[in-house]
Amino acid sequence: MARVGNPFVGIRRLAKSPIVQFAVFLLLVTTIVGMVFVQRSFLVEAETSYAELTFVGENVWNFPAATVCNPKEPDVTAGRTGDEICNPVLFEPPEEAWGEVTVNWSCGARVAVQSDVDGDLVVTVLGLATQAERPEGCDVSDADPPEADARGPFGEDGEFAPADAHGIVRDSIIVVRDRDWRATGALPFQAAATVGEDIGPGAVHFLQSGRWEARQTSPVHDYVPFAHAVTEMVKKGELSLGAEVQVWDYRKGRPATMWGHITPTPDDFDNSLAGFDLVMLSSPGKTELRLAHFGFREPATIRPDWVDTAVNSPLFLAMFALLSLIAVILQIMKDTGELRRKTKTGAPPE
Amino acid sequence: MRVLFGLLVATALGAGALSAQSLRPEGGVINEALRPSAEISGAVIAGLQMHEKPAEAVGFSAYWPGSLGKDQEFCVRVVSANGLYDAESEYSFVEDETADAKGDDETADVMVEVFYPTKHEPFLKDLKDREVAASISLGPCATRSHSLIVASWAATPDDTVTLLVNSFRADTVLARLENSEQTVRCQPIEVEVRSAYDTECSLDLGSRTGPVGLEIFRFVNRQPAPVTEIKLLLPGG
């Protein structure tokens, strides 16, 4: 008969209790489920001279001093003096040079942001994104022109206006001089983004350097009290020069929505390649990082798995440690009880 | 007028049938390579062709200007947009004397089959649309001639030719046919990997015949790069 007040006996009884065994089993299952059913987002930080954005939601950019060049039917016979902001072969003369430009981008508008070799920032309107290029929340709708899902040649985007001011249409450019760009504030965006361009012979716009992090959370993070609302970094890496980076929602088969901003690079332009800093974070989901490099047929895909979670997640490391500790305590209790029972009955210890 | 021109040529071809003439590679084999990673191409012009390449197709035809001498040497180049496959072989004109002489008139314009004995048929069959470019230039391959015959993926003529250009990542590419008032703004090709070429220009031939000059303008950092000039050798004229 057990003596009252002996804690070992109490723990031993608890260990044998089906409720405790079920609770431990439940903890184990929860841990494994939490490792599999994760919501992941990617952080990308890059210094680059090229990025492509397909806007979703509200995106308003303000340039204190910029020039908008709107396209015309190309005319290679148009002469130029050499000091025009808008090349007369491709563009109409600007309405205003180096004035304030505020642009509210339409949902589905595609633009390329690039730094020219002299440090000027140039935003080129690429047109209207196809359905496959759009992130969630900006699907092709009945309101879009018929050509919306099949990008037509120059001037065939119907009534679609990529922006709400300055007569901006497809192939328009916004030019910001080097010194004005430094004085321009951040350009925030909510968009599907491709950072860098697959490098090739003659490429002058490309990703120069950067890094990425995979951060994730799971239902366990929401329901375990001490881990509430925690997002953990489970994998990270560097971005090499010339890479083209995109975050992809593989469950939905479309680009992930990114929240980010573009800012002038703090580097000295005289001693480094022209470029800008871009930082962006994807919305949580079933996301993967795609890295394209010149010469490779398919982009390399980075999608952290349960091994990365098991190795890098502090929460799961703690839970596994806790489970191991409980297992060890229960085993010790069981072995101690066995030994006491055999000592009492006179059986030789094994 | 264009439709009439097409109909006339199609009638001359026997509703698209190929003649008993063909372009055949010297020695019966082509110099081709399929690599695990892309080869860097240095040529501006990657292809000049009619129609989009259908999946499963391998061979193509030459939109033959009958005025060309039959003893001419040609260079046939085929390159995939991803840069993994390329071929460059010298060809000559061969007339099958056993077949019915369809064209006693040696200057007749015909669609001539380009014999293409590739060892990489499965790879080429997988490529479609703008994923592969074919060009047929006058003279041996070493000369890099800028006189080109139009290749056709459908063995029939078309009003439109597509020029596939390696723009060296230019911001804007324009193309203009000789004596044309219209300059065409070329577009980036919509393929997964753009290594060998990156831009396509669709040009309306209208009723043009014979040799036609073509200029390609590239703009990098909003500044013009040197103009590339080629000559299209079209039937007639």
Coordinates of C-alpha atoms in Angstrom, one line a residue:
Chain A
M1 CA 0.0 0.0 0.0
A2 CA 1.3 3.4 -0.9
R3 CA 2.1 5.8 1.8
V4 CA 0.3 9.1 1.8
G5 CA 2.6 12.1 0.9
N6 CA 5.1 10.3 -1.2
P7 CA 5.5 12.4 -4.3
F8 CA 7.1 9.6 -6.4
V9 CA 4.1 7.4 -5.8
G10 CA 1.9 10.2 -7.0
I11 CA 3.9 10.8 -10.2
R12 CA 4.1 7.0 -10.7
R13 CA 0.3 6.8 -10.6
L14 CA 0.0 9.8 -12.9
A15 CA 2.4 8.2 -15.4
K16 CA 0.2 5.1 -15.5
S17 CA -2.9 7.3 -15.9
P18 CA -4.5 7.0 -19.4
I19 CA -5.3 10.7 -19.2
V20 CA -1.7 11.7 -18.8
Q21 CA -0.6 9.2 -21.5
F22 CA -3.3 10.7 -23.8
A23 CA -2.1 14.2 -23.0
V24 CA 1.5 13.4 -23.9
F25 CA 0.3 11.7 -27.1
L26 CA -1.8 14.8 -27.9
L27 CA 1.2 17.1 -27.3
L28 CA 3.3 14.9 -29.7
V29 CA 0.6 15.0 -32.4
T30 CA 0.2 18.8 -31.9
T31 CA 3.9 19.3 -32.3
I32 CA 4.0 17.2 -35.5
V33 CA 0.9 18.9 -36.9
G34 CA 2.4 22.2 -36.1
M35 CA 5.5 21.4 -38.0
V36 CA 3.6 20.4 -41.1
F37 CA 0.7 23.0 -41.3
V38 CA 2.8 26.1 -41.3
Q39 CA 2.1 29.6 -42.7
R40 CA 5.2 30.9 -44.2
S41 CA 6.3 34.4 -45.4
F42 CA 9.6 35.4 -46.9
L43 CA 11.6 38.5 -46.2
V44 CA 13.7 39.7 -49.1
E45 CA 16.3 42.6 -48.8
A46 CA 18.1 43.5 -51.9
E47 CA 20.3 46.2 -53.4
T48 CA 19.3 46.1 -57.1
S49 CA 18.9 48.3 -60.1
Y50 CA 15.8 46.5 -61.4
A51 CA 12.5 45.3 -60.0
E52 CA 9.1 44.6 -61.6
L53 CA 5.9 45.2 -59.7
T54 CA 2.3 44.3 -60.4
F55 CA 0.2 46.4 -58.1
V56 CA -2.7 45.3 -55.9
G57 CA -4.7 47.5 -53.7
E58 CA -3.8 51.2 -53.1
N59 CA -0.4 52.3 -54.2
V60 CA 0.3 56.0 -54.3
W61 CA 3.8 57.3 -55.2
N62 CA 4.9 60.9 -54.8
F63 CA 8.0 62.3 -56.6
P64 CA 8.7 65.9 -55.6
A65 CA 10.7 66.4 -58.8
A66 CA 10.2 64.1 -61.8
T67 CA 9.3 64.1 -65.5
V68 CA 6.6 62.0 -67.1
C69 CA 7.3 61.0 -70.7
N70 CA 4.3 59.6 -72.6
P71 CA 4.9 57.4 -75.6
K72 CA 4.1 58.2 -79.2
E73 CA 4.2 56.1 -82.3
P74 CA 8.0 55.6 -82.7
D75 CA 9.6 57.8 -85.2
V76 CA 13.2 57.0 -85.9
T77 CA 13.5 60.0 -88.2
A78 CA 12.8 62.4 -85.3
G79 CA 16.0 64.3 -84.6
R80 CA 17.3 65.0 -81.2
T81 CA 19.6 67.6 -79.7
G82 CA 20.9 65.2 -77.1
D83 CA 19.6 67.1 -74.0
E84 CA 16.0 66.1 -74.1
I85 CA 14.6 64.3 -71.1
C86 CA 12.2 62.4 -73.2
N87 CA 13.8 60.9 -76.3
P88 CA 11.7 62.3 -79.2
V89 CA 12.0 59.0 -81.1
L90 CA 9.9 57.3 -78.5
F91 CA 8.1 60.0 -76.5
E92 CA 6.0 63.1 -76.8
P93 CA 7.6 66.3 -75.3
P94 CA 6.8 66.4 -71.6
E95 CA 4.0 68.6 -70.3
E96 CA 6.2 69.7 -67.3
A97 CA 9.9 69.0 -66.6
W98 CA 11.0 68.2 -63.1
G99 CA 7.7 69.0 -61.4
E100 CA 5.9 67.2 -58.6
V101 CA 4.4 63.9 -59.8
T102 CA 1.9 62.0 -57.7
V103 CA 0.7 58.7 -59.1
N104 CA -2.0 56.4 -57.9
W105 CA -1.3 53.0 -59.5
S106 CA -4.3 50.9 -60.7
C107 CA -4.8 47.4 -59.5
G108 CA -3.1 45.1 -62.1
A109 CA -0.7 47.8 -63.4
R110 CA 2.8 46.4 -64.1
V111 CA 5.8 48.7 -63.8
A112 CA 9.5 48.2 -64.0
V113 CA 11.6 50.3 -61.6
Q114 CA 15.2 50.7 -62.6
S115 CA 18.3 52.7 -61.8
D116 CA 20.1 53.9 -64.9
V117 CA 23.9 53.8 -64.9
D118 CA 24.0 57.5 -64.1
G119 CA 21.9 57.0 -61.0
D120 CA 18.6 58.3 -62.4
L121 CA 15.5 56.4 -61.3
V122 CA 13.2 55.4 -64.2
V123 CA 9.8 53.8 -63.7
T124 CA 8.5 52.3 -66.9
V125 CA 4.9 51.3 -67.3
L126 CA 4.8 47.8 -68.8
G127 CA 1.0 47.7 -69.1
L128 CA -1.7 45.5 -67.6
A129 CA -0.7 42.2 -66.0
T130 CA -2.3 39.0 -67.2
Q131 CA -4.3 36.9 -64.8
A132 CA -1.3 34.6 -64.3
E133 CA 0.9 37.5 -63.3
R134 CA -1.4 39.0 -60.7
P135 CA -1.4 38.3 -57.0
E136 CA -4.6 37.5 -55.1
G137 CA -7.0 40.4 -54.7
C138 CA -6.6 41.8 -58.2
D139 CA -8.1 39.3 -60.5
V140 CA -9.0 40.2 -64.1
S141 CA -12.6 41.4 -63.9
D142 CA -15.4 42.3 -66.3
A143 CA -14.4 45.9 -65.8
D144 CA -11.1 45.3 -67.5
P145 CA -10.8 45.7 -71.2
P146 CA -11.1 42.5 -73.4
E147 CA -7.3 42.6 -74.0
A148 CA -6.6 42.5 -70.3
D149 CA -5.7 38.9 -70.2
A150 CA -3.6 39.0 -73.4
R151 CA -1.2 41.8 -73.4
G152 CA -1.6 43.4 -76.8
P153 CA 0.9 45.5 -78.7
F154 CA 1.4 49.2 -78.2
G155 CA -1.8 51.1 -77.6
E156 CA -4.1 48.1 -77.4
D157 CA -4.9 48.0 -73.7
G158 CA -8.3 49.4 -74.4
E159 CA -9.5 52.0 -71.8
F160 CA -7.2 50.7 -69.1
A161 CA -5.3 53.4 -67.4
P162 CA -2.3 52.2 -65.4
A163 CA -2.4 55.4 -63.3
D164 CA -4.8 58.2 -62.5
A165 CA -2.8 61.2 -63.6
H166 CA -0.4 62.8 -66.0
G167 CA -1.8 60.8 -69.0
I168 CA 0.2 57.8 -68.1
V169 CA -0.3 54.9 -70.4
R170 CA 1.5 51.8 -71.3
D171 CA 5.2 52.5 -72.2
S172 CA 5.2 55.8 -70.3
I173 CA 8.2 56.5 -68.2
I174 CA 8.7 58.6 -65.0
V175 CA 12.3 59.9 -64.8
V176 CA 13.7 61.1 -61.5
R177 CA 17.2 62.6 -61.5
D178 CA 19.9 61.2 -59.3
R179 CA 19.9 64.1 -56.9
D180 CA 16.1 64.3 -56.8
W181 CA 15.9 60.6 -56.2
R182 CA 18.0 61.0 -53.1
A183 CA 15.5 63.6 -51.8
T184 CA 12.5 61.5 -52.7
G185 CA 10.9 59.6 -49.9
A186 CA 10.3 55.8 -49.8
L187 CA 8.2 54.3 -52.5
P188 CA 6.0 51.7 -50.6
F189 CA 4.2 49.1 -52.5
Q190 CA 1.7 46.3 -52.2
A191 CA 2.3 44.1 -55.2
A192 CA 3.6 40.9 -56.8
A193 CA 7.3 41.6 -57.2
T194 CA 10.2 40.2 -59.2
V195 CA 13.5 41.6 -58.0
G196 CA 16.4 41.6 -60.4
E197 CA 16.4 40.5 -64.0
D198 CA 17.7 37.3 -65.4
I199 CA 21.2 38.5 -66.3
G200 CA 22.5 38.2 -69.9
P201 CA 24.9 39.7 -72.3
G202 CA 24.7 43.5 -72.1
A203 CA 22.5 43.5 -68.9
V204 CA 23.0 46.8 -67.0
H205 CA 20.1 46.4 -64.6
F206 CA 20.4 43.5 -62.2
L207 CA 20.3 42.5 -58.5
Q208 CA 23.6 43.3 -56.9
S209 CA 23.4 41.7 -53.5
G210 CA 20.9 40.8 -50.8
R211 CA 19.6 38.3 -48.4
W212 CA 16.4 36.4 -47.7
E213 CA 14.7 34.9 -44.6
A214 CA 11.9 32.3 -44.4
R215 CA 9.7 33.1 -41.4
Q216 CA 6.8 30.9 -40.4
T217 CA 4.1 30.4 -37.9
S218 CA 1.7 27.5 -37.3
P219 CA -1.5 26.7 -35.4
V220 CA 0.7 25.7 -32.4
H221 CA 2.0 29.2 -32.2
D222 CA -1.6 30.5 -31.9
Y223 CA -2.7 28.0 -29.2
V224 CA 0.3 27.4 -27.1
P225 CA 0.1 30.2 -24.4
F226 CA 3.8 30.9 -24.2
A227 CA 4.3 31.0 -28.0
H228 CA 1.4 33.2 -29.0
A229 CA 1.8 35.2 -32.2
V230 CA 5.4 34.3 -32.6
T231 CA 6.9 34.2 -36.1
E232 CA 10.1 32.3 -36.3
M233 CA 13.0 32.4 -38.8
V234 CA 13.5 28.8 -40.1
K235 CA 15.9 29.4 -43.0
K236 CA 18.0 32.2 -44.5
G237 CA 20.4 32.8 -47.2
E238 CA 22.3 35.3 -49.4
L239 CA 21.3 36.6 -52.8
S240 CA 24.0 36.5 -55.4
L241 CA 24.7 39.1 -58.0
G242 CA 22.5 38.6 -61.1
A243 CA 19.8 36.5 -59.4
E244 CA 16.1 37.1 -60.2
V245 CA 13.9 36.6 -57.1
Q246 CA 10.2 36.0 -56.8
V247 CA 8.0 34.8 -54.0
W248 CA 5.4 32.4 -55.2
D249 CA 2.2 31.1 -53.6
Y250 CA 2.5 27.4 -54.7
R251 CA -1.0 26.5 -53.4
K252 CA -2.7 29.1 -55.4
G253 CA -0.3 28.9 -58.4
R254 CA 0.3 32.7 -58.6
P255 CA 2.8 35.3 -57.3
A256 CA 2.4 36.1 -53.6
T257 CA 1.4 39.6 -52.5
M258 CA 4.4 41.4 -51.2
W259 CA 4.5 44.4 -48.9
G260 CA 7.6 46.5 -49.3
H261 CA 9.4 49.7 -50.1
I262 CA 12.0 51.1 -52.4
T263 CA 14.5 53.6 -51.0
P264 CA 17.7 55.3 -52.4
T265 CA 20.7 53.2 -51.6
P266 CA 23.0 54.8 -49.0
D267 CA 26.1 53.8 -50.9
D268 CA 28.3 56.3 -52.6
F269 CA 27.2 56.3 -56.3
D270 CA 30.7 57.3 -57.4
N271 CA 32.2 54.2 -55.9
S272 CA 29.5 51.6 -56.5
L273 CA 26.9 50.5 -59.1
A274 CA 23.8 52.6 -59.3
G275 CA 20.8 51.0 -57.6
F276 CA 18.2 51.2 -54.9
D277 CA 17.4 49.3 -51.8
L278 CA 14.3 47.1 -51.8
V279 CA 12.8 45.4 -48.8
M280 CA 9.7 43.3 -49.0
L281 CA 7.8 40.7 -47.0
S282 CA 5.2 38.3 -48.3
S283 CA 1.8 37.7 -46.9
P284 CA 1.7 34.4 -44.8
G285 CA 0.7 31.4 -46.8
K286 CA 2.0 28.4 -48.7
T287 CA 4.9 30.3 -50.2
E288 CA 8.2 29.5 -51.7
L289 CA 11.2 31.5 -52.9
R290 CA 12.1 31.2 -56.6
L291 CA 15.7 32.1 -57.6
A292 CA 16.4 32.3 -61.3
H293 CA 19.9 32.5 -62.7
F294 CA 21.2 33.0 -66.2
G295 CA 21.7 29.7 -68.0
F296 CA 19.4 27.6 -65.9
R297 CA 16.3 26.2 -67.4
E298 CA 14.1 26.3 -64.3
P299 CA 14.4 28.6 -61.3
A300 CA 15.7 27.1 -58.1
T301 CA 12.9 26.7 -55.5
I302 CA 13.5 27.3 -51.8
R303 CA 10.7 25.9 -49.6
P304 CA 11.7 25.1 -46.0
D305 CA 10.5 21.6 -44.9
W306 CA 9.9 19.9 -41.5
V307 CA 13.6 19.3 -41.1
D308 CA 14.3 23.0 -41.2
T309 CA 11.5 23.6 -38.8
A310 CA 12.7 20.9 -36.4
V311 CA 16.3 22.2 -36.5
N312 CA 15.7 25.9 -36.4
S313 CA 12.4 26.6 -34.6
P314 CA 12.9 27.5 -31.0
L315 CA 9.3 26.6 -30.2
F316 CA 9.6 23.1 -31.6
L317 CA 13.0 22.6 -30.1
A318 CA 11.5 23.5 -26.7
M319 CA 8.5 21.2 -27.2
F320 CA 10.7 18.3 -28.2
A321 CA 12.9 19.0 -25.2
L322 CA 9.8 19.1 -23.0
L323 CA 8.5 15.8 -24.5
S324 CA 11.9 14.2 -24.0
L325 CA 12.0 15.4 -20.4
I326 CA 8.5 14.0 -19.7
A327 CA 9.5 10.8 -21.3
V328 CA 12.7 10.5 -19.2
I329 CA 10.8 11.3 -15.9
L330 CA 8.1 8.8 -16.7
Q331 CA 10.7 6.2 -17.6
I332 CA 12.6 6.8 -14.3
M333 CA 9.4 6.6 -12.3
K334 CA 8.5 3.4 -14.0
D335 CA 11.9 1.9 -13.5
T336 CA 12.0 3.0 -9.8
G337 CA 8.6 1.5 -9.2
E338 CA 9.6 -1.8 -10.8
L339 CA 12.7 -1.9 -8.7
R340 CA 10.8 -1.3 -5.4
R341 CA 8.2 -3.9 -6.3
K342 CA 10.9 -6.5 -7.0
T343 CA 12.8 -5.6 -3.8
K344 CA 9.6 -6.1 -1.8
T345 CA 8.7 -9.4 -3.4
G346 CA 12.4 -10.6 -3.1
A347 CA 12.9 -11.1 -6.8
P348 CA 16.4 -10.4 -7.9
P349 CA 16.9 -7.1 -9.8
E350 CA 17.4 -7.5 -13.5
Chain B
M1 CA -3.7 42.8 -102.1
R2 CA -1.8 40.8 -99.4
V3 CA -4.5 38.1 -99.5
L4 CA -4.2 38.0 -103.3
F5 CA -0.4 37.8 -103.0
G6 CA -0.7 34.9 -100.5
L7 CA -3.2 33.1 -102.7
L8 CA -1.0 33.4 -105.8
V9 CA 2.0 32.0 -103.9
A10 CA -0.2 29.2 -102.4
T11 CA -1.5 28.4 -105.9
A12 CA 2.1 28.3 -107.2
L13 CA 2.9 25.8 -104.4
G14 CA 0.0 23.6 -105.1
A15 CA -2.0 24.7 -102.0
G16 CA 1.0 24.6 -99.7
A17 CA 2.7 21.4 -101.0
L18 CA 6.4 21.4 -101.0
S19 CA 8.3 21.2 -104.2
A20 CA 10.8 18.6 -105.0
Q21 CA 13.6 21.0 -104.1
S22 CA 15.2 21.2 -100.7
L23 CA 18.0 22.7 -98.7
R24 CA 20.3 20.0 -97.5
P25 CA 23.2 20.2 -95.0
E26 CA 26.7 19.7 -96.3
G27 CA 27.7 16.1 -95.6
G28 CA 24.1 15.1 -94.6
V29 CA 24.6 16.0 -91.0
I30 CA 24.0 19.2 -89.0
N31 CA 26.3 20.7 -86.3
E32 CA 24.2 20.9 -83.3
A33 CA 24.6 20.9 -79.5
L34 CA 22.3 20.4 -76.6
R35 CA 23.9 21.5 -73.4
P36 CA 22.9 21.2 -69.7
S37 CA 23.4 24.9 -69.3
A38 CA 22.9 27.9 -71.6
E39 CA 25.4 29.0 -74.2
I40 CA 25.9 32.7 -74.5
S41 CA 25.0 34.0 -78.0
G42 CA 26.7 37.0 -79.5
A43 CA 24.4 37.5 -82.5
V44 CA 21.8 40.3 -82.6
I45 CA 19.5 38.4 -85.0
A46 CA 18.5 35.0 -83.7
G47 CA 15.7 34.2 -86.1
L48 CA 13.6 35.4 -89.0
Q49 CA 10.5 33.3 -89.4
M50 CA 6.9 33.0 -90.4
H51 CA 4.2 31.4 -88.2
E52 CA 4.7 30.2 -84.6
K53 CA 6.4 26.9 -84.2
P54 CA 3.8 24.2 -83.4
A55 CA 4.6 21.7 -80.7
E56 CA 5.8 18.4 -82.1
A57 CA 7.1 20.1 -85.3
V58 CA 10.8 19.8 -86.0
G59 CA 11.4 20.7 -89.6
F60 CA 10.7 24.0 -91.4
S61 CA 10.8 25.5 -94.8
A62 CA 12.5 28.4 -96.5
Y63 CA 10.4 31.0 -98.2
W64 CA 12.5 30.7 -101.3
P65 CA 13.4 33.7 -103.5
G66 CA 13.6 32.0 -106.8
S67 CA 16.0 34.6 -108.1
L68 CA 18.8 33.2 -106.0
G69 CA 21.4 31.1 -107.7
K70 CA 20.9 27.4 -107.1
D71 CA 24.7 27.0 -106.4
Q72 CA 24.6 29.4 -103.5
E73 CA 25.8 28.3 -100.0
F74 CA 23.5 29.0 -97.0
C75 CA 23.9 29.0 -93.3
V76 CA 21.0 27.6 -91.3
R77 CA 20.9 28.4 -87.6
V78 CA 18.4 27.1 -85.0
V79 CA 18.6 28.2 -81.4
S80 CA 16.3 27.7 -78.4
A81 CA 15.4 30.8 -76.4
N82 CA 16.8 29.2 -73.2
G83 CA 20.2 28.8 -74.9
L84 CA 20.4 25.1 -74.3
Y85 CA 20.2 24.1 -78.0
D86 CA 21.9 25.6 -81.0
A87 CA 22.8 24.4 -84.4
E88 CA 24.8 26.0 -87.2
S89 CA 25.2 24.2 -90.5
E90 CA 26.0 25.0 -94.0
Y91 CA 23.4 24.1 -96.6
S92 CA 23.1 23.9 -100.3
F93 CA 20.2 23.8 -102.7
V94 CA 19.3 20.3 -104.0
E95 CA 16.8 19.6 -106.8
D96 CA 15.3 16.1 -107.0
E97 CA 15.6 15.3 -110.6
T98 CA 13.4 12.2 -110.3
A99 CA 10.4 14.2 -109.2
D100 CA 8.1 16.0 -111.6
A101 CA 9.7 19.2 -112.7
K102 CA 7.2 21.6 -111.2
G103 CA 9.2 24.6 -111.9
D104 CA 10.9 24.6 -115.3
D105 CA 11.0 28.3 -114.7
E106 CA 14.0 28.6 -112.4
T107 CA 13.0 31.9 -111.0
A108 CA 9.6 30.5 -109.7
D109 CA 9.0 31.4 -106.0
V110 CA 8.6 28.3 -103.9
M111 CA 8.5 27.1 -100.4
V112 CA 11.6 24.9 -100.1
E113 CA 11.9 22.2 -97.4
V114 CA 14.9 22.6 -95.1
F115 CA 16.1 19.0 -94.4
Y116 CA 16.9 18.9 -90.7
P117 CA 18.3 15.6 -89.5
T118 CA 18.5 16.4 -85.8
K119 CA 19.6 14.0 -83.1
H120 CA 17.6 15.9 -80.5
E121 CA 14.2 15.5 -81.9
P122 CA 12.4 15.0 -78.5
F123 CA 13.9 18.3 -77.2
L124 CA 12.9 20.2 -80.3
K125 CA 9.4 18.8 -80.3
D126 CA 8.8 20.1 -76.8
L127 CA 9.6 23.7 -77.9
K128 CA 6.8 25.8 -79.3
D129 CA 5.8 29.3 -80.4
R130 CA 8.7 31.7 -79.7
E131 CA 10.8 29.1 -77.8
V132 CA 12.9 28.4 -80.8
A133 CA 14.3 30.6 -83.6
A134 CA 15.4 29.7 -87.1
S135 CA 17.4 31.8 -89.5
I136 CA 18.7 31.1 -93.0
S137 CA 21.4 33.5 -94.2
L138 CA 23.2 33.7 -97.4
G139 CA 26.8 32.5 -97.6
P140 CA 28.9 30.4 -95.3
C141 CA 28.4 30.5 -91.5
A142 CA 31.7 32.1 -90.8
T143 CA 30.8 35.3 -92.7
R144 CA 27.7 36.1 -90.5
S145 CA 25.9 37.5 -93.5
H146 CA 23.1 39.9 -92.9
S147 CA 21.1 38.8 -96.0
L148 CA 18.4 36.5 -94.7
I149 CA 15.8 34.2 -96.2
V150 CA 12.6 33.8 -94.2
A151 CA 12.1 30.5 -92.5
S152 CA 8.5 29.2 -92.2
W153 CA 7.2 26.7 -89.6
A154 CA 4.1 26.0 -91.6
A155 CA 5.3 25.5 -95.1
T156 CA 3.0 28.3 -96.2
P157 CA 3.6 31.9 -96.7
D158 CA 2.2 34.6 -94.4
D159 CA 1.8 38.3 -94.4
T160 CA 3.7 38.7 -91.2
V161 CA 7.3 37.8 -90.4
T162 CA 8.7 37.6 -86.9
L163 CA 12.2 38.8 -86.2
L164 CA 13.7 37.3 -83.0
V165 CA 16.3 39.6 -81.6
N166 CA 19.0 39.4 -78.9
S167 CA 18.7 43.0 -77.8
F168 CA 21.4 42.6 -75.1
R169 CA 18.7 43.6 -72.6
A170 CA 17.9 46.9 -74.2
D171 CA 15.1 49.0 -72.7
T172 CA 13.3 49.5 -76.1
V173 CA 13.8 47.8 -79.4
L174 CA 12.3 49.2 -82.7
A175 CA 12.3 47.8 -86.2
R176 CA 11.5 49.4 -89.5
L177 CA 11.3 48.0 -93.0
E178 CA 12.9 50.0 -95.8
N179 CA 10.7 52.7 -97.2
S180 CA 8.1 52.2 -94.5
E181 CA 6.5 55.0 -92.6
Q182 CA 5.7 52.8 -89.7
T183 CA 8.2 51.9 -87.1
V184 CA 7.4 48.8 -85.0
R185 CA 7.9 48.7 -81.3
C186 CA 9.2 45.2 -80.5
Q187 CA 8.1 43.3 -77.4
P188 CA 9.9 41.1 -74.9
I189 CA 9.2 37.4 -75.7
E190 CA 7.0 35.6 -73.2
V191 CA 9.2 32.6 -72.3
E192 CA 10.4 31.3 -69.0
V193 CA 14.2 31.8 -69.7
R194 CA 15.5 34.3 -72.2
S195 CA 19.1 33.5 -72.9
A196 CA 19.7 33.4 -76.6
Y197 CA 17.3 36.1 -77.5
D198 CA 14.8 38.2 -75.6
T199 CA 12.7 40.3 -78.1
E200 CA 10.3 39.7 -80.9
C201 CA 9.4 42.1 -83.7
S202 CA 6.3 41.4 -85.8
L203 CA 6.6 43.0 -89.2
D204 CA 3.8 43.3 -91.8
L205 CA 5.3 42.6 -95.2
G206 CA 2.4 44.0 -97.1
S207 CA 3.0 43.4 -100.8
R208 CA 6.8 43.7 -100.6
T209 CA 8.8 41.5 -102.8
G210 CA 12.5 41.0 -103.6
P211 CA 15.3 42.3 -101.3
V212 CA 14.0 44.6 -98.5
G213 CA 16.2 46.4 -96.0
L214 CA 15.4 46.3 -92.3
E215 CA 16.7 48.4 -89.5
I216 CA 16.8 47.5 -85.9
F217 CA 17.1 50.2 -83.3
R218 CA 18.0 49.5 -79.6
F219 CA 17.8 52.0 -76.7
V220 CA 19.7 51.4 -73.5
N221 CA 19.4 53.8 -70.6
R222 CA 17.2 55.9 -73.0
Q223 CA 20.2 56.3 -75.3
P224 CA 20.3 54.8 -78.8
A225 CA 22.7 52.0 -79.5
P226 CA 24.2 51.4 -82.9
V227 CA 21.6 50.5 -85.6
T228 CA 21.7 46.9 -86.9
E229 CA 20.8 46.6 -90.6
I230 CA 19.8 43.4 -92.4
K231 CA 18.3 42.5 -95.8
L232 CA 15.3 40.3 -96.2
L233 CA 15.4 38.2 -99.4
L234 CA 11.8 37.8 -100.3
P235 CA 10.3 36.0 -103.4
G236 CA 9.4 38.1 -106.4
G237 CA 10.7 41.5 -107.3

